[in-house]
Amino acid sequence: MLDCHFSRVSNVTKSDPEVLISERKIRARVRTLAERISADYKDSDELVLVGVLKGSFIFLADLSRELTIPRVIEFIAVSSYGDSSHSSGAVRLVMDVRGNIEGKHVLIVEDIVDTGHTLQYLIGMLDSHGPRSVKTCALVRKAERAEVDVEVDYLGFDIPDKWVVGYGLDYAEQNRTLPYIGVIAPDD
Ligand code: PRP
């Protein structure tokens, strides 16, 4: 989470982000994930995709359109507690899903898993709604930064511990709409 790493957000970057994962690679991986998910849920009535705002919005849009199974879209929003330089790991629910997910298959869709606290919280929170199952999907994961052991059932890419932007990911709300995932070096 942004607040965990940087206390100042004035100068974002002096140049274009360096490409870490190209648009072509993302597209191919999203299609592969969608094929796997479609196969795994082919016998279910409906899959509820729960996008975690804001970062997942582009990934969710592309992934959901590649699926070949019945699906509906929900969104959820959270924020983390902690001061500007250190996260306590505690997560607070800002907006819950609107629909009733009781008895449904649920897939949480995240842009990034960093420490894992958000995903761990969301699994528990959504589980309390009585769904038939809860699984997880994330485009990228920083394994080096993991603080909790949380399973990602459908993972796009493992990435190094760099600040990444694009394809939904931001730095100080900038660069979310880049078509690729890039690396920036925020100024001190
Ligand atoms: C990002 C991401 C996850 C969370 C992961 O959200 O979308 O929800 O951080 O971090 P964690 O694994 O350390 O818990 P962010 O707070 O950047 O908000 P945003 O999606 O609105 O940009």
JSON list of N, CA, C and O in Angstrom, two decimals, residues 96-118:
[
{"chain": "A", "resi": 96, "resn": "ASP", "atom": "N", "xyz": [-18.62, -2.44, 1.11]},
{"chain": "A", "resi": 96, "resn": "ASP", "atom": "CA", "xyz": [-18.86, -3.89, 0.99]},
{"chain": "A", "resi": 96, "resn": "ASP", "atom": "C", "xyz": [-19.49, -4.20, -0.37]},
{"chain": "A", "resi": 96, "resn": "ASP", "atom": "O", "xyz": [-19.91, -3.28, -1.09]},
{"chain": "A", "resi": 97, "resn": "VAL", "atom": "N", "xyz": [-19.58, -5.48, -0.71]},
{"chain": "A", "resi": 97, "resn": "VAL", "atom": "CA", "xyz": [-20.27, -5.86, -1.95]},
{"chain": "A", "resi": 97, "resn": "VAL", "atom": "C", "xyz": [-21.75, -5.50, -1.81]},
{"chain": "A", "resi": 97, "resn": "VAL", "atom": "O", "xyz": [-22.30, -5.48, -0.71]},
{"chain": "A", "resi": 98, "resn": "ARG", "atom": "N", "xyz": [-22.39, -5.21, -2.96]},
{"chain": "A", "resi": 98, "resn": "ARG", "atom": "CA", "xyz": [-23.81, -4.83, -2.91]},
{"chain": "A", "resi": 98, "resn": "ARG", "atom": "C", "xyz": [-24.72, -6.05, -2.94]},
{"chain": "A", "resi": 98, "resn": "ARG", "atom": "O", "xyz": [-25.77, -6.08, -2.31]},
{"chain": "A", "resi": 99, "resn": "GLY", "atom": "N", "xyz": [-24.35, -7.03, -3.75]},
{"chain": "A", "resi": 99, "resn": "GLY", "atom": "CA", "xyz": [-25.21, -8.19, -3.93]},
{"chain": "A", "resi": 99, "resn": "GLY", "atom": "C", "xyz": [-25.06, -9.21, -2.81]},
{"chain": "A", "resi": 99, "resn": "GLY", "atom": "O", "xyz": [-24.11, -9.15, -2.02]},
{"chain": "A", "resi": 100, "resn": "ASN", "atom": "N", "xyz": [-26.00, -10.13, -2.76]},
{"chain": "A", "resi": 100, "resn": "ASN", "atom": "CA", "xyz": [-25.94, -11.20, -1.77]},
{"chain": "A", "resi": 100, "resn": "ASN", "atom": "C", "xyz": [-25.06, -12.33, -2.32]},
{"chain": "A", "resi": 100, "resn": "ASN", "atom": "O", "xyz": [-25.36, -12.89, -3.37]},
{"chain": "A", "resi": 101, "resn": "ILE", "atom": "N", "xyz": [-23.98, -12.64, -1.63]},
{"chain": "A", "resi": 101, "resn": "ILE", "atom": "CA", "xyz": [-23.06, -13.67, -2.13]},
{"chain": "A", "resi": 101, "resn": "ILE", "atom": "C", "xyz": [-23.22, -15.00, -1.39]},
{"chain": "A", "resi": 101, "resn": "ILE", "atom": "O", "xyz": [-22.45, -15.92, -1.61]},
{"chain": "A", "resi": 102, "resn": "GLU", "atom": "N", "xyz": [-24.22, -15.07, -0.55]},
{"chain": "A", "resi": 102, "resn": "GLU", "atom": "CA", "xyz": [-24.45, -16.31, 0.20]},
{"chain": "A", "resi": 102, "resn": "GLU", "atom": "C", "xyz": [-24.70, -17.47, -0.77]},
{"chain": "A", "resi": 102, "resn": "GLU", "atom": "O", "xyz": [-25.51, -17.35, -1.70]},
{"chain": "A", "resi": 103, "resn": "GLY", "atom": "N", "xyz": [-23.97, -18.55, -0.57]},
{"chain": "A", "resi": 103, "resn": "GLY", "atom": "CA", "xyz": [-24.14, -19.74, -1.42]},
{"chain": "A", "resi": 103, "resn": "GLY", "atom": "C", "xyz": [-23.51, -19.62, -2.80]},
{"chain": "A", "resi": 103, "resn": "GLY", "atom": "O", "xyz": [-23.65, -20.53, -3.62]},
{"chain": "A", "resi": 104, "resn": "LYS", "atom": "N", "xyz": [-22.81, -18.53, -3.07]},
{"chain": "A", "resi": 104, "resn": "LYS", "atom": "CA", "xyz": [-22.21, -18.32, -4.40]},
{"chain": "A", "resi": 104, "resn": "LYS", "atom": "C", "xyz": [-20.70, -18.63, -4.39]},
{"chain": "A", "resi": 104, "resn": "LYS", "atom": "O", "xyz": [-20.04, -18.52, -3.37]},
{"chain": "A", "resi": 105, "resn": "HIS", "atom": "N", "xyz": [-20.20, -18.94, -5.58]},
{"chain": "A", "resi": 105, "resn": "HIS", "atom": "CA", "xyz": [-18.75, -19.04, -5.75]},
{"chain": "A", "resi": 105, "resn": "HIS", "atom": "C", "xyz": [-18.21, -17.62, -5.96]},
{"chain": "A", "resi": 105, "resn": "HIS", "atom": "O", "xyz": [-18.69, -16.89, -6.83]},
{"chain": "A", "resi": 106, "resn": "VAL", "atom": "N", "xyz": [-17.20, -17.28, -5.15]},
{"chain": "A", "resi": 106, "resn": "VAL", "atom": "CA", "xyz": [-16.64, -15.92, -5.18]},
{"chain": "A", "resi": 106, "resn": "VAL", "atom": "C", "xyz": [-15.17, -15.98, -5.56]},
{"chain": "A", "resi": 106, "resn": "VAL", "atom": "O", "xyz": [-14.42, -16.83, -5.07]},
{"chain": "A", "resi": 107, "resn": "LEU", "atom": "N", "xyz": [-14.78, -15.06, -6.44]},
{"chain": "A", "resi": 107, "resn": "LEU", "atom": "CA", "xyz": [-13.36, -14.92, -6.79]},
{"chain": "A", "resi": 107, "resn": "LEU", "atom": "C", "xyz": [-12.94, -13.47, -6.54]},
{"chain": "A", "resi": 107, "resn": "LEU", "atom": "O", "xyz": [-13.46, -12.55, -7.18]},
{"chain": "A", "resi": 108, "resn": "ILE", "atom": "N", "xyz": [-12.04, -13.29, -5.58]},
{"chain": "A", "resi": 108, "resn": "ILE", "atom": "CA", "xyz": [-11.51, -11.95, -5.30]},
{"chain": "A", "resi": 108, "resn": "ILE", "atom": "C", "xyz": [-10.48, -11.60, -6.36]},
{"chain": "A", "resi": 108, "resn": "ILE", "atom": "O", "xyz": [-9.57, -12.41, -6.63]},
{"chain": "A", "resi": 109, "resn": "VAL", "atom": "N", "xyz": [-10.61, -10.42, -6.96]},
{"chain": "A", "resi": 109, "resn": "VAL", "atom": "CA", "xyz": [-9.68, -10.02, -8.02]},
{"chain": "A", "resi": 109, "resn": "VAL", "atom": "C", "xyz": [-8.89, -8.79, -7.55]},
{"chain": "A", "resi": 109, "resn": "VAL", "atom": "O", "xyz": [-9.46, -7.72, -7.35]},
{"chain": "A", "resi": 110, "resn": "GLU", "atom": "N", "xyz": [-7.59, -8.99, -7.40]},
{"chain": "A", "resi": 110, "resn": "GLU", "atom": "CA", "xyz": [-6.68, -7.94, -6.93]},
{"chain": "A", "resi": 110, "resn": "GLU", "atom": "C", "xyz": [-5.69, -7.59, -8.02]},
{"chain": "A", "resi": 110, "resn": "GLU", "atom": "O", "xyz": [-5.33, -8.43, -8.85]},
{"chain": "A", "resi": 111, "resn": "ASP", "atom": "N", "xyz": [-5.23, -6.34, -8.01]},
{"chain": "A", "resi": 111, "resn": "ASP", "atom": "CA", "xyz": [-4.13, -6.00, -8.91]},
{"chain": "A", "resi": 111, "resn": "ASP", "atom": "C", "xyz": [-2.81, -6.51, -8.33]},
{"chain": "A", "resi": 111, "resn": "ASP", "atom": "O", "xyz": [-2.01, -7.10, -9.04]},
{"chain": "A", "resi": 112, "resn": "ILE", "atom": "N", "xyz": [-2.59, -6.29, -7.03]},
{"chain": "A", "resi": 112, "resn": "ILE", "atom": "CA", "xyz": [-1.29, -6.64, -6.45]},
{"chain": "A", "resi": 112, "resn": "ILE", "atom": "C", "xyz": [-1.45, -7.20, -5.03]},
{"chain": "A", "resi": 112, "resn": "ILE", "atom": "O", "xyz": [-2.29, -6.73, -4.27]},
{"chain": "A", "resi": 113, "resn": "VAL", "atom": "N", "xyz": [-0.65, -8.21, -4.74]},
{"chain": "A", "resi": 113, "resn": "VAL", "atom": "CA", "xyz": [-0.52, -8.71, -3.38]},
{"chain": "A", "resi": 113, "resn": "VAL", "atom": "C", "xyz": [0.89, -8.34, -2.92]},
{"chain": "A", "resi": 113, "resn": "VAL", "atom": "O", "xyz": [1.88, -8.75, -3.53]},
{"chain": "A", "resi": 114, "resn": "ASP", "atom": "N", "xyz": [0.93, -7.53, -1.87]},
{"chain": "A", "resi": 114, "resn": "ASP", "atom": "CA", "xyz": [2.21, -7.01, -1.38]},
{"chain": "A", "resi": 114, "resn": "ASP", "atom": "C", "xyz": [2.51, -7.74, -0.05]},
{"chain": "A", "resi": 114, "resn": "ASP", "atom": "O", "xyz": [3.06, -8.83, -0.04]},
{"chain": "A", "resi": 115, "resn": "THR", "atom": "N", "xyz": [2.11, -7.16, 1.08]},
{"chain": "A", "resi": 115, "resn": "THR", "atom": "CA", "xyz": [2.31, -7.87, 2.35]},
{"chain": "A", "resi": 115, "resn": "THR", "atom": "C", "xyz": [1.33, -9.04, 2.50]},
{"chain": "A", "resi": 115, "resn": "THR", "atom": "O", "xyz": [1.58, -9.96, 3.27]},
{"chain": "A", "resi": 116, "resn": "GLY", "atom": "N", "xyz": [0.21, -8.95, 1.83]},
{"chain": "A", "resi": 116, "resn": "GLY", "atom": "CA", "xyz": [-0.81, -10.01, 1.92]},
{"chain": "A", "resi": 116, "resn": "GLY", "atom": "C", "xyz": [-1.91, -9.71, 2.92]},
{"chain": "A", "resi": 116, "resn": "GLY", "atom": "O", "xyz": [-2.91, -10.43, 2.98]},
{"chain": "A", "resi": 117, "resn": "HIS", "atom": "N", "xyz": [-1.76, -8.64, 3.71]},
{"chain": "A", "resi": 117, "resn": "HIS", "atom": "CA", "xyz": [-2.76, -8.33, 4.74]},
{"chain": "A", "resi": 117, "resn": "HIS", "atom": "C", "xyz": [-4.14, -8.06, 4.16]},
{"chain": "A", "resi": 117, "resn": "HIS", "atom": "O", "xyz": [-5.15, -8.50, 4.69]},
{"chain": "A", "resi": 118, "resn": "THR", "atom": "N", "xyz": [-4.18, -7.32, 3.04]},
{"chain": "A", "resi": 118, "resn": "THR", "atom": "CA", "xyz": [-5.48, -6.97, 2.45]},
{"chain": "A", "resi": 118, "resn": "THR", "atom": "C", "xyz": [-6.21, -8.23, 2.01]},
{"chain": "A", "resi": 118, "resn": "THR", "atom": "O", "xyz": [-7.40, -8.42, 2.31]}
]
